[in-house]
Coordinates of C-alpha atoms and ligand atoms in Angstrom, one line a residue:
X1 CA 65.7 144.0 173.6
X2 CA 64.0 142.3 170.7
X3 CA 66.5 140.9 168.1
X4 CA 64.3 141.6 165.0
X5 CA 62.4 144.7 164.3
X6 CA 58.9 143.6 163.2
X7 CA 57.7 146.4 160.9
X8 CA 58.6 146.8 157.3
X9 CA 57.0 150.3 156.9
X10 CA 56.7 153.2 159.4
X11 CA 53.2 154.6 158.7
X12 CA 51.7 155.2 162.1
X13 CA 53.1 155.1 165.7
X14 CA 50.0 153.0 166.5
X15 CA 51.6 150.1 164.6
X16 CA 54.4 150.1 167.3
X17 CA 54.6 148.3 170.6
X18 CA 56.9 149.3 173.4
X19 CA 59.6 146.8 172.3
X20 CA 59.6 148.2 168.8
X21 CA 60.1 151.7 170.1
X22 CA 62.9 150.6 172.5
X23 CA 64.6 148.8 169.6
X24 CA 64.8 152.0 167.5
X25 CA 65.9 154.1 170.5
X26 CA 68.7 151.6 171.4
X27 CA 69.9 151.5 167.8
X28 CA 69.9 155.3 167.7
X29 CA 71.9 155.5 170.9
X30 CA 74.5 153.1 169.3
X31 CA 74.7 155.3 166.2
X32 CA 75.0 158.6 168.1
X33 CA 78.8 158.6 168.1
X34 CA 78.8 158.6 164.2
X35 CA 76.2 161.3 164.2
X36 CA 77.9 163.5 166.8
X37 CA 81.4 163.1 165.6
X38 CA 80.2 163.7 162.0
X39 CA 81.8 160.5 160.7
X40 CA 80.6 158.5 157.7
X41 CA 80.0 154.7 158.1
X42 CA 79.6 152.1 155.4
X43 CA 76.4 150.5 156.8
X44 CA 74.3 151.5 153.8
X45 CA 77.0 151.9 151.2
X46 CA 75.4 151.4 147.7
X47 CA 71.9 152.0 149.0
X48 CA 69.7 154.9 147.8
X49 CA 66.9 156.6 149.7
X50 CA 63.9 158.2 147.8
X51 CA 62.5 161.4 149.2
X52 CA 59.0 162.3 148.0
X53 CA 58.2 165.6 149.7
X54 CA 54.9 167.1 148.5
X55 CA 54.8 169.5 151.4
X56 CA 57.6 171.9 152.8
X57 CA 60.1 170.6 155.3
X58 CA 63.4 171.7 156.7
X59 CA 64.2 169.3 159.6
X60 CA 62.6 166.0 158.4
X61 CA 64.0 166.2 154.9
X62 CA 67.4 167.4 155.8
X63 CA 67.8 165.0 158.8
X64 CA 66.8 162.0 156.6
X65 CA 69.3 163.2 154.0
X66 CA 72.0 163.6 156.7
X67 CA 71.2 160.2 158.2
X68 CA 71.5 158.4 154.9
X69 CA 74.8 160.1 154.1
X70 CA 76.2 159.3 157.5
X71 CA 75.4 155.7 156.9
X72 CA 77.3 155.8 153.6
X73 CA 74.2 155.8 151.4
X74 CA 72.8 158.4 148.9
X75 CA 69.4 159.9 148.3
X76 CA 67.3 161.2 145.4
X77 CA 64.0 163.0 145.4
X78 CA 61.9 166.1 145.1
X79 CA 60.8 168.8 147.6
X80 CA 57.5 169.8 146.0
X81 CA 55.2 168.3 143.5
X82 CA 55.9 171.2 141.1
X83 CA 59.4 169.8 140.5
X84 CA 58.1 166.3 139.7
X85 CA 55.9 164.9 136.9
X86 CA 53.0 164.9 139.3
X87 CA 52.6 168.5 138.1
X88 CA 52.0 167.1 134.6
X89 CA 49.2 164.8 135.9
X90 CA 51.2 161.7 136.8
X91 CA 49.5 159.7 139.6
X92 CA 51.1 159.4 143.0
X93 CA 51.0 155.6 142.6
X94 CA 52.9 155.7 139.3
X95 CA 55.4 158.2 140.8
X96 CA 56.0 155.9 143.7
X97 CA 56.5 152.9 141.4
X98 CA 59.2 154.9 139.6
X99 CA 60.9 155.5 143.0
X100 CA 60.6 151.8 143.8
X101 CA 62.6 151.1 140.7
X102 CA 65.4 153.4 141.8
X103 CA 65.5 153.2 145.6
X104 CA 65.8 150.9 148.6
X105 CA 63.3 152.8 150.8
X106 CA 60.9 155.8 150.4
X107 CA 60.2 158.7 152.7
X108 CA 56.9 160.4 152.0
X109 CA 55.5 163.8 153.2
X110 CA 52.1 164.8 151.9
X111 CA 49.3 167.2 153.0
X112 CA 46.7 164.5 152.9
X113 CA 46.3 161.8 155.6
X114 CA 46.7 158.3 154.4
X115 CA 49.0 158.9 151.4
X116 CA 52.0 157.0 152.9
X117 CA 49.8 154.1 153.7
X118 CA 48.4 154.1 150.1
X119 CA 52.0 154.2 148.7
X120 CA 53.1 151.3 151.0
X121 CA 50.3 149.2 149.4
X122 CA 51.6 149.8 145.9
X123 CA 55.4 149.4 146.3
X124 CA 57.6 146.6 147.8
X125 CA 60.3 148.7 149.4
X126 CA 59.9 150.1 152.9
X127 CA 57.8 153.3 153.2
X128 CA 58.3 155.9 155.9
X129 CA 55.6 158.4 156.7
X130 CA 57.4 161.8 157.2
X131 CA 54.1 163.5 158.1
X132 CA 50.7 163.2 156.4
X133 CA 48.5 166.2 156.8
X134 CA 46.9 166.4 160.3
X135 CA 47.4 162.6 160.6
X136 CA 50.7 161.1 162.0
X137 CA 54.4 161.9 162.2
X138 CA 55.8 158.7 163.6
X139 CA 59.5 159.4 163.1
X140 CA 59.1 162.7 164.9
X141 CA 57.6 160.9 167.8
X142 CA 60.6 158.4 167.9
X143 CA 63.0 161.3 168.1
X144 CA 60.8 163.1 170.7
X145 CA 60.9 160.0 172.9
X146 CA 64.6 159.6 172.4
X147 CA 65.0 163.2 173.5
X148 CA 62.9 162.7 176.6
X149 CA 64.8 159.5 177.5
X150 CA 68.1 161.3 177.0
X151 CA 67.2 164.4 179.0
X152 CA 65.1 163.0 181.8
X153 CA 66.3 159.4 181.8
X154 CA 63.0 157.6 181.6
X155 CA 59.8 157.2 179.6
X156 CA 57.6 156.0 182.5
X157 CA 56.3 158.1 185.4
X158 CA 56.1 161.4 183.4
X159 CA 53.8 164.4 183.3
X160 CA 53.7 166.1 179.9
X161 CA 51.8 169.1 178.7
X162 CA 51.0 169.2 175.0
X163 CA 50.4 172.8 174.1
X164 CA 49.0 174.7 171.1
X165 CA 47.4 173.2 168.0
X166 CA 46.2 169.8 169.2
X167 CA 43.6 169.6 166.5
X168 CA 45.8 169.6 163.4
X169 CA 49.2 168.9 165.0
X170 CA 50.3 165.5 163.7
X171 CA 53.3 165.5 166.1
X172 CA 51.0 165.6 169.2
X173 CA 48.7 163.0 167.7
X174 CA 51.6 160.5 167.3
X175 CA 53.2 161.4 170.6
X176 CA 49.9 160.9 172.5
X177 CA 49.4 157.5 170.9
X178 CA 53.0 156.5 171.8
X179 CA 52.7 157.6 175.4
X180 CA 50.0 155.1 175.9
X181 CA 52.7 152.4 175.7
X182 CA 54.4 153.6 178.9
X183 CA 53.5 153.5 182.6
X184 CA 52.1 156.1 184.9
X185 CA 51.8 158.9 182.3
X186 CA 49.7 162.0 182.7
X187 CA 49.1 164.2 179.7
X188 CA 47.7 167.8 180.0
X189 CA 46.1 168.8 176.7
X190 CA 46.5 172.6 176.6
X191 CA 44.8 174.3 173.7
X192 CA 42.2 176.9 172.8
X193 CA 38.7 175.3 172.4
X194 CA 38.9 175.7 168.6
X195 CA 42.0 173.5 168.5
X196 CA 41.2 170.7 171.0
X197 CA 42.6 167.2 170.6
X198 CA 40.4 165.2 168.1
X199 CA 37.9 162.8 169.6
X200 CA 39.7 159.9 167.8
X201 CA 42.9 160.5 169.8
X202 CA 40.9 160.9 173.0
X203 CA 39.2 157.6 172.2
X204 CA 42.6 156.0 171.9
X205 CA 43.7 157.5 175.3
X206 CA 40.4 156.3 176.9
X207 CA 41.2 152.7 176.0
X208 CA 44.5 152.9 178.0
X209 CA 45.8 153.7 181.5
X210 CA 47.0 157.1 180.4
X211 CA 45.5 159.9 182.5
X212 CA 44.7 163.1 180.6
X213 CA 43.1 166.4 181.3
X214 CA 42.0 169.1 178.8
X215 CA 42.8 172.7 180.0
X216 CA 43.0 176.1 178.3
X217 CA 45.5 177.7 180.7
X218 CA 49.3 176.9 180.8
X219 CA 49.6 178.5 184.3
X220 CA 47.4 175.7 185.7
X221 CA 49.8 173.0 184.7
X222 CA 53.3 174.5 184.5
X223 CA 54.2 173.7 188.1
X224 CA 53.3 170.0 187.7
X225 CA 55.0 168.9 184.5
X226 CA 58.3 167.3 183.4
X227 CA 57.9 168.4 179.8
X228 CA 56.3 171.3 178.0
X229 CA 55.8 170.1 174.4
X230 CA 54.9 173.3 172.5
X231 CA 53.5 173.3 169.0
X232 CA 52.9 176.0 166.4
X233 CA 49.4 177.2 165.4
X234 CA 49.5 176.0 161.8
X235 CA 48.2 178.7 159.5
X236 CA 48.3 176.4 156.5
X237 CA 45.7 174.1 158.1
X238 CA 43.0 176.8 158.4
X239 CA 40.5 177.4 155.6
X240 CA 39.6 180.9 156.9
X241 CA 42.6 183.0 157.7
X242 CA 40.5 185.1 160.2
X243 CA 40.0 181.9 162.3
X244 CA 43.8 181.6 162.4
X245 CA 44.3 185.3 163.3
X246 CA 41.9 185.0 166.3
X247 CA 44.0 182.2 167.9
X248 CA 47.5 183.1 166.8
X249 CA 49.7 183.9 169.7
X250 CA 47.3 182.2 172.2
X251 CA 50.2 180.6 174.0
X252 CA 53.7 182.1 174.3
X253 CA 56.3 180.5 176.6
X254 CA 58.9 182.9 178.0
X255 CA 61.9 182.8 180.3
X256 CA 60.1 184.4 183.3
X257 CA 57.3 181.8 183.2
X258 CA 59.9 179.0 183.5
X259 CA 62.1 180.4 186.3
X260 CA 62.5 178.0 189.2
X261 CA 60.6 175.2 187.4
X262 CA 62.0 171.6 187.0
X263 CA 61.0 170.9 183.4
X264 CA 62.3 170.8 179.8
X265 CA 60.8 172.7 176.9
X266 CA 60.4 170.8 173.6
X267 CA 59.0 171.8 170.2
X268 CA 59.0 169.8 166.9
X269 CA 59.7 173.2 165.2
X270 CA 59.3 175.3 163.1
X271 CA 58.6 177.9 165.8
X272 CA 56.9 181.2 165.0
X273 CA 56.4 183.1 168.3
X274 CA 55.1 180.4 170.7
X275 CA 58.5 180.2 172.5
X276 CA 60.1 183.5 173.1
X277 CA 63.7 183.6 171.9
X278 CA 64.7 184.5 175.5
X279 CA 64.2 180.8 176.4
X280 CA 66.9 179.8 173.8
X281 CA 69.9 180.4 176.1
X282 CA 68.4 178.7 179.2
X283 CA 68.7 175.2 180.6
X284 CA 65.0 174.7 179.6
X285 CA 65.6 174.7 175.9
X286 CA 65.8 171.2 174.6
X287 CA 64.2 172.0 171.2
X288 CA 67.4 172.4 169.3
X289 CA 68.9 169.3 170.8
X290 CA 65.6 167.5 169.9
X291 CA 66.1 168.6 166.2
X292 CA 69.7 167.3 166.3
X293 CA 68.5 164.0 167.7
X294 CA 66.7 163.4 164.5
X295 CA 69.9 162.3 162.9
X296 CA 70.8 159.2 165.0
X297 CA 67.1 158.3 165.3
X298 CA 66.5 158.5 161.5
X299 CA 69.9 156.6 161.0
X300 CA 68.5 153.9 163.2
X301 CA 65.2 153.8 161.2
X302 CA 67.0 153.7 157.8
X303 CA 69.6 151.1 158.9
X304 CA 66.9 148.8 160.4
X305 CA 64.4 149.0 157.6
X306 CA 66.8 148.8 154.6
X307 CA 68.9 146.0 156.1
X308 CA 65.8 144.0 157.1
X309 CA 64.3 144.4 153.7
X310 CA 66.9 144.0 151.0
X311 CA 65.7 144.5 147.4
Ligands
CP401 N1 59.4 168.8 162.8 C1 59.2 168.9 161.5 O1 58.5 168.0 160.9 O2 59.8 169.9 160.8 P1 59.8 170.1 159.3 O3 58.4 170.4 158.9 O4 60.7 171.3 159.0 O5 60.2 168.8 158.6

């Protein structure tokens, strides 16, 4: 394993190489005992994390808060622009500079692609992209990879179906990019034609050894995959709600479809109806474990970035 983590900011998973990913996953695995036994360490005692959430979040925000608390640190922030002076017209750059004065690292979620990168250019503390519009969600990808490694035991030689909203789904964009760093990967891109994976991501895949196939039908791939990675059709990304209603419910995974299969079901959550709740009490359900894995993985990210970049 590499001794020093190279990156100061986590903006896009495309900035990572395989060693960078393995570094965070190994750190996470060392921190899992603290996360699972619900202890508090003193690794980041006296440090403060800034949370700038312009877009709603349950898991990402709460798991960053939990991770910081478990490391002995504290956090400040807002969960919508209405509760900050952005609502009075203050610029994002000025707001970020205020946070820089108060905090040791910033976590940003915004509905526009590129906002985290923009902020990382105007502050000197580490910046973490917690999801930027339909762009990237790199820390989600790290916990997704951690979950796959934990549940299946490897990150090479895998067949993964990415299902649902591949057009706007930042989690599947980041995960597709990350999978290019591993060997012998096949990705099935399962979506309605209106929500196909963007050309930019396909272009990234074409430059690598990853094999991929675009299909519209889950039944065509379900017997062949190790992981079904299901995503929500995101109503908030559609300009015309009628377009959303036409596609809503296009893919619903249920217990019967999974019986006898050797695979796991993952989902970044939130779920609407794309995984029937009758899957929840089966061995296939790894989506709640995936959400819990956010804590050790985000602990590893915060510990690494804050310790490597003291103010
Ligand atoms: N997976 C995820 O990003 O969930 P939240 O939107 O609740 O943070």
